[in-house]
């Protein structure tokens, strides 16, 4: 809690737009980075409903904020209100970070880079040359799939409850990259086979997230192999039912907290042009868990 912070006429503003926004950890995360780096900048949550998005974006541009994060439900819809979008964010179909540069609002996606940084940090390996299975086919799945394709995975399986949505992501990947990508139905025998053969399994569904902690996206008799890495983008609870089961069977497991922290750090670096030292990631993690 930063009760002693002094706001002056020179204090710069960053923030996040979304709805709901009350439970966002981003204000703590970014204000903690500014405090630790001694930067005179405050991060504010703005509750913005879907029908107010355009007005909110115009307002933030006019108010000359340094930039802002974008969260549910605006990550896709915001694209049409921005002046420029990074190539990666166009393919991902989602923007979570906006920076005002030379009077223009430029959109980026740091969710997937945050995932990649967390993955490498925790597992000391990369996705290059690996078979990756992604469970889910929503916004997060699409962003991660594009990044994983860019990073050179040899095979990507999108395994989802609704096959059509998995096929949409597979088409985007197959039209833009040379990796082999397939769309499969969750709980089908083909889906289970792809998950069993994958080097890396990533859960991008909300199954298992607080308060529904007894759910998981695989049947409870699913058999992992010890060599598999299981990444769950959920960070509350820290160990989902899926991660517990995988850990019991000897797999390497990673939760979504590192991804959350690194996507924030990467956004901060875009806004300020500074490099946030890696050591801060651990300090920030402790602040968020306190
Ligand atoms: P989304 O666009 O709504 O996609 C959710 C996906 O989960 C869909 O493909 C959906 O399947 C599937 N799903 C939902 N309920 C299901 C069920 N009961 N059974 C089977 N599949 C189900 O959501 P999102 O924006 O990608 O976010 C997904 C999760 O990622 C959330 O838990 C979010 O908190 C987390 N997240 C974490 C971070 C981080 O930094 N750690 C960042 C971003 C998001 P259908 O296609 O069949 O509907």
Coordinates of C-alpha atoms and ligand atoms in Angstrom, one line a residue:
X1 CA 0.0 0.0 0.0
X2 CA 1.5 3.3 -1.1
X3 CA 0.0 5.7 1.4
X4 CA 2.9 8.2 1.4
X5 CA 3.1 8.8 -2.4
X6 CA 3.3 12.4 -3.4
X7 CA 1.6 13.5 -6.7
X8 CA 3.0 16.6 -8.3
X9 CA 2.3 18.6 -11.5
X10 CA 5.1 16.5 -13.1
X11 CA 3.7 13.0 -12.1
X12 CA 3.1 10.9 -15.2
X13 CA -0.1 8.8 -15.6
X14 CA -0.5 5.2 -16.8
X15 CA -3.5 2.9 -16.1
X16 CA -5.7 0.1 -17.2
X17 CA -9.2 0.1 -18.8
X18 CA -11.5 -2.9 -18.4
X19 CA -14.7 -4.1 -16.6
X20 CA -14.7 -5.4 -13.9
X21 CA -11.4 -3.8 -12.8
X22 CA -11.7 -3.7 -9.0
X23 CA -9.8 -7.0 -8.6
X24 CA -7.0 -6.2 -11.0
X25 CA -3.5 -6.8 -9.6
X26 CA -2.0 -4.4 -12.2
X27 CA -2.1 -1.2 -10.1
X28 CA -0.1 -2.9 -7.3
X29 CA 2.3 -4.4 -9.9
X30 CA 3.1 -1.2 -11.8
X31 CA 3.1 1.1 -8.8
X32 CA 5.5 -1.2 -7.2
X33 CA 7.8 -1.1 -10.3
X34 CA 7.7 2.7 -10.3
X35 CA 8.5 2.8 -6.6
X36 CA 11.4 0.4 -6.9
X37 CA 12.9 2.2 -9.9
X38 CA 12.2 5.7 -8.4
X39 CA 10.0 6.8 -11.4
X40 CA 7.5 9.6 -10.8
X41 CA 4.5 7.8 -12.4
X42 CA 1.2 6.5 -11.1
X43 CA -0.9 3.6 -12.5
X44 CA -4.7 4.0 -12.1
X45 CA -7.6 1.6 -12.7
X46 CA -10.4 2.9 -15.0
X47 CA -13.7 1.0 -15.1
X48 CA -14.8 1.3 -18.8
X49 CA -17.9 -0.4 -20.1
X50 CA -18.1 -1.8 -23.6
X51 CA -20.3 1.1 -24.9
X52 CA -17.9 3.7 -23.5
X53 CA -14.7 2.3 -25.0
X54 CA -14.3 4.8 -27.9
X55 CA -15.0 7.8 -25.6
X56 CA -12.5 6.4 -23.0
X57 CA -9.8 6.0 -25.6
X58 CA -10.3 9.5 -27.0
X59 CA -10.3 10.9 -23.4
X60 CA -7.0 9.1 -22.5
X61 CA -5.4 10.4 -25.7
X62 CA -6.5 13.9 -24.9
X63 CA -5.4 13.7 -21.3
X64 CA -1.9 12.8 -22.6
X65 CA -1.4 9.7 -20.5
X66 CA 1.9 7.9 -21.2
X67 CA 0.0 4.7 -22.0
X68 CA -2.4 2.2 -20.6
X69 CA -3.2 -1.5 -20.3
X70 CA -6.3 -3.0 -21.8
X71 CA -8.1 -5.9 -20.2
X72 CA -11.4 -7.9 -20.4
X73 CA -13.6 -7.2 -22.4
X74 CA -11.7 -4.6 -24.6
X75 CA -8.6 -6.4 -25.8
X76 CA -10.1 -7.1 -29.3
X77 CA -12.4 -4.2 -29.7
X78 CA -9.8 -1.6 -28.9
X79 CA -7.9 -2.3 -32.1
X80 CA -10.3 -0.2 -34.3
X81 CA -9.7 2.9 -32.1
X82 CA -5.9 2.8 -32.3
X83 CA -3.6 4.6 -34.8
X84 CA -1.0 1.8 -35.2
X85 CA -0.8 -1.9 -34.1
X86 CA 2.3 -4.1 -33.9
X87 CA 2.5 -6.9 -36.5
X88 CA 2.3 -9.5 -33.7
X89 CA -0.8 -7.9 -32.1
X90 CA -2.5 -7.9 -35.5
X91 CA -2.0 -11.7 -35.8
X92 CA -3.0 -12.2 -32.2
X93 CA -6.1 -10.2 -32.7
X94 CA -5.7 -8.5 -29.3
X95 CA -4.0 -5.6 -27.7
X96 CA -3.2 -5.4 -24.0
X97 CA -0.8 -2.4 -24.0
X98 CA -1.2 1.0 -25.6
X99 CA 1.5 3.7 -25.7
X100 CA 1.1 7.3 -26.9
X101 CA 4.0 8.1 -29.3
X102 CA 4.2 11.4 -31.3
X103 CA 0.5 12.0 -30.7
X104 CA -0.5 8.5 -31.9
X105 CA -1.9 5.6 -29.9
X106 CA 0.1 2.5 -30.7
X107 CA -1.1 -1.0 -29.7
X108 CA 1.0 -4.0 -28.5
X109 CA 0.4 -7.4 -27.0
X110 CA 2.7 -8.3 -24.1
X111 CA 0.6 -11.3 -22.8
X112 CA 2.3 -13.8 -25.0
X113 CA 5.8 -12.4 -24.5
X114 CA 5.1 -12.5 -20.8
X115 CA 4.1 -16.1 -21.1
X116 CA 7.3 -16.9 -23.1
X117 CA 9.6 -15.1 -20.6
X118 CA 7.9 -16.9 -17.6
X119 CA 8.1 -20.2 -19.4
X120 CA 11.8 -19.9 -20.2
X121 CA 12.6 -18.5 -16.7
X122 CA 10.9 -21.4 -14.9
X123 CA 11.7 -24.3 -17.1
X124 CA 15.2 -23.2 -18.5
X125 CA 14.1 -24.4 -21.9
X126 CA 12.3 -23.0 -25.0
X127 CA 9.4 -24.1 -27.2
X128 CA 11.6 -24.3 -30.3
X129 CA 11.3 -27.7 -32.0
X130 CA 8.8 -28.9 -29.4
X131 CA 5.3 -30.4 -29.8
X132 CA 2.9 -28.0 -28.0
X133 CA -0.8 -28.6 -27.1
X134 CA -2.9 -25.7 -26.1
X135 CA -6.2 -26.4 -24.3
X136 CA -8.8 -23.7 -25.1
X137 CA -9.3 -21.5 -28.2
X138 CA -10.1 -18.0 -26.7
X139 CA -8.2 -14.8 -26.8
X140 CA -5.3 -16.1 -24.7
X141 CA -5.0 -19.3 -26.7
X142 CA -4.7 -17.3 -29.9
X143 CA -2.1 -14.9 -28.6
X144 CA 0.0 -17.8 -27.2
X145 CA -0.4 -19.9 -30.3
X146 CA 0.9 -17.1 -32.5
X147 CA 3.9 -16.5 -30.2
X148 CA 4.7 -20.2 -30.0
X149 CA 4.6 -20.5 -33.8
X150 CA 6.9 -17.5 -34.1
X151 CA 9.3 -19.1 -31.6
X152 CA 9.6 -22.2 -33.8
X153 CA 7.5 -25.0 -32.1
X154 CA 7.4 -27.9 -34.6
X155 CA 3.8 -28.9 -34.0
X156 CA 0.9 -27.0 -32.3
X157 CA -2.4 -28.7 -31.4
X158 CA -5.3 -26.4 -30.4
X159 CA -7.6 -28.6 -28.3
X160 CA -10.9 -27.0 -27.5
X161 CA -14.5 -27.8 -26.5
X162 CA -15.8 -25.9 -29.6
X163 CA -14.0 -27.3 -32.6
X164 CA -14.8 -24.3 -34.9
X165 CA -12.9 -21.9 -32.6
X166 CA -9.9 -24.1 -32.6
X167 CA -10.0 -24.3 -36.4
X168 CA -10.0 -20.5 -36.6
X169 CA -6.7 -20.3 -34.7
X170 CA -5.3 -23.2 -36.7
X171 CA -6.2 -21.5 -40.0
X172 CA -4.5 -18.2 -38.8
X173 CA -1.3 -20.2 -38.0
X174 CA -1.3 -22.4 -41.1
X175 CA -1.8 -19.3 -43.3
X176 CA 1.1 -17.4 -41.7
X177 CA 3.6 -19.9 -40.5
X178 CA 5.2 -23.1 -41.6
X179 CA 4.8 -25.0 -38.3
X180 CA 2.3 -27.9 -38.4
X181 CA -0.9 -26.8 -36.6
X182 CA -4.0 -28.9 -36.0
X183 CA -7.4 -28.3 -34.4
X184 CA -8.9 -31.0 -32.2
X185 CA -11.9 -31.6 -30.0
X186 CA -11.3 -31.6 -26.3
X187 CA -12.2 -35.0 -24.7
X188 CA -12.0 -36.8 -28.2
X189 CA -9.6 -39.6 -28.6
X190 CA -7.6 -37.5 -31.1
X191 CA -7.5 -34.7 -28.6
X192 CA -6.3 -37.0 -25.8
X193 CA -3.6 -38.5 -28.1
X194 CA -2.3 -35.1 -29.0
X195 CA -2.2 -34.1 -25.4
X196 CA -0.4 -37.3 -24.4
X197 CA 2.2 -36.9 -27.1
X198 CA 2.9 -33.2 -26.5
X199 CA 6.2 -32.0 -24.9
X200 CA 4.3 -29.0 -23.5
X201 CA 0.7 -28.7 -22.5
X202 CA -0.8 -25.2 -21.8
X203 CA -4.2 -24.7 -20.2
X204 CA -5.8 -21.4 -21.4
X205 CA -9.3 -22.2 -20.2
X206 CA -10.6 -20.8 -16.9
X207 CA -11.3 -24.4 -15.6
X208 CA -9.9 -24.7 -12.1
X209 CA -9.7 -20.9 -11.4
X210 CA -10.9 -19.7 -8.0
X211 CA -13.7 -20.2 -6.8
X212 CA -14.2 -23.3 -9.1
X213 CA -11.0 -25.0 -7.9
X214 CA -12.4 -28.6 -8.3
X215 CA -12.5 -28.4 -12.1
X216 CA -9.8 -29.2 -14.6
X217 CA -9.8 -29.4 -18.5
X218 CA -8.7 -33.1 -18.6
X219 CA -10.4 -36.1 -17.1
X220 CA -8.9 -37.0 -13.7
X221 CA -7.5 -40.4 -15.0
X222 CA -5.4 -38.6 -17.7
X223 CA -1.9 -40.0 -17.7
X224 CA 1.0 -37.6 -18.1
X225 CA 4.6 -38.6 -18.8
X226 CA 7.3 -37.3 -16.5
X227 CA 9.1 -35.4 -19.4
X228 CA 6.0 -33.2 -20.0
X229 CA 5.8 -29.5 -19.0
X230 CA 2.4 -28.4 -17.9
X231 CA 1.7 -24.6 -17.9
X232 CA -1.5 -23.3 -16.5
X233 CA -2.2 -19.6 -17.2
X234 CA -4.4 -19.5 -14.0
X235 CA -2.6 -17.9 -11.0
X236 CA -5.4 -18.2 -8.4
X237 CA -5.0 -20.8 -7.0
X238 CA -1.3 -21.0 -7.4
X239 CA -1.6 -24.8 -7.9
X240 CA -4.7 -25.7 -9.9
X241 CA -6.2 -29.3 -9.8
X242 CA -4.5 -29.8 -13.2
X243 CA -1.1 -28.7 -11.9
X244 CA -1.5 -30.9 -8.8
X245 CA -2.3 -34.0 -10.9
X246 CA 0.7 -33.3 -13.2
X247 CA 3.0 -32.7 -10.3
X248 CA 2.0 -36.0 -8.6
X249 CA 3.0 -37.7 -11.9
X250 CA 6.4 -36.1 -11.9
X251 CA 5.9 -33.4 -14.5
X252 CA 7.4 -29.9 -14.4
X253 CA 4.6 -27.4 -13.6
X254 CA 4.3 -23.7 -14.0
X255 CA 1.4 -21.4 -13.0
X256 CA 0.3 -18.1 -14.5
X257 CA 1.8 -15.7 -11.9
X258 CA 5.1 -15.2 -13.7
X259 CA 3.2 -14.6 -17.0
X260 CA 1.1 -11.9 -15.3
X261 CA 4.2 -10.2 -13.8
X262 CA 6.3 -10.4 -17.0
X263 CA 3.4 -9.1 -19.3
X264 CA 3.3 -6.1 -16.9
X265 CA 7.1 -5.6 -16.8
X266 CA 7.2 -5.7 -20.7
X267 CA 4.4 -3.1 -20.9
X268 CA 6.3 -0.9 -18.4
X269 CA 9.4 -1.2 -20.6
X270 CA 7.3 -0.2 -23.7
X271 CA 6.0 2.9 -21.9
X272 CA 9.3 4.0 -20.4
X273 CA 12.0 2.7 -22.7
X274 CA 13.7 1.4 -19.6
X275 CA 14.9 -2.2 -19.0
X276 CA 13.4 -3.5 -15.7
X277 CA 16.1 -5.7 -14.1
X278 CA 15.1 -9.4 -13.7
X279 CA 15.7 -9.2 -10.0
X280 CA 12.6 -7.0 -9.7
X281 CA 10.4 -9.8 -11.0
X282 CA 11.0 -11.7 -7.7
X283 CA 10.5 -8.7 -5.5
X284 CA 7.3 -7.8 -7.3
X285 CA 6.1 -11.4 -7.0
X286 CA 6.6 -11.2 -3.2
X287 CA 4.7 -7.8 -3.1
X288 CA 1.8 -9.3 -5.0
X289 CA 1.7 -12.4 -2.8
X290 CA 1.9 -10.4 0.4
Ligands
LIG1 P1 -11.8 -16.6 -23.4 O1 -11.5 -15.9 -24.6 O2 -13.2 -16.5 -22.9 O3 -11.5 -18.2 -23.8 C1 -11.8 -19.2 -22.8 C2 -11.6 -20.6 -23.5 O4 -11.9 -21.6 -22.4 C3 -12.6 -20.9 -24.6 O5 -11.9 -21.6 -25.7 C4 -13.6 -21.8 -24.0 O6 -14.1 -22.8 -24.9 C5 -12.8 -22.5 -22.9 N1 -13.7 -22.9 -21.8 C6 -14.4 -22.1 -21.0 N2 -15.1 -22.8 -20.1 C7 -15.0 -24.1 -20.5 C8 -15.5 -25.3 -20.0 N3 -16.4 -25.4 -19.0 N4 -15.1 -26.5 -20.6 C9 -14.2 -26.5 -21.6 N5 -13.7 -25.3 -22.1 C10 -14.1 -24.2 -21.6 O7 -10.8 -16.3 -22.2 P2 -9.3 -15.8 -22.2 O8 -9.4 -14.3 -22.3 O9 -8.6 -16.5 -23.3 O10 -8.8 -16.2 -20.8 C11 -8.7 -17.5 -20.4 C12 -8.0 -17.6 -19.0 O11 -6.7 -17.1 -19.1 C13 -8.7 -16.9 -17.9 O12 -8.7 -17.8 -16.8 C14 -7.8 -15.7 -17.6 O13 -7.9 -15.3 -16.3 C15 -6.4 -16.3 -17.9 N6 -5.4 -15.3 -18.3 C16 -4.2 -15.3 -17.5 C17 -3.2 -14.4 -17.8 C18 -2.0 -14.3 -17.0 O14 -1.3 -13.3 -17.1 N7 -1.7 -15.4 -16.2 C19 -3.4 -13.5 -19.0 C20 -4.6 -13.6 -19.7 C21 -5.6 -14.5 -19.4 P3 -15.2 -22.5 -26.0 O15 -14.4 -22.0 -27.2 O16 -15.7 -23.9 -26.3 O17 -16.2 -21.5 -25.5

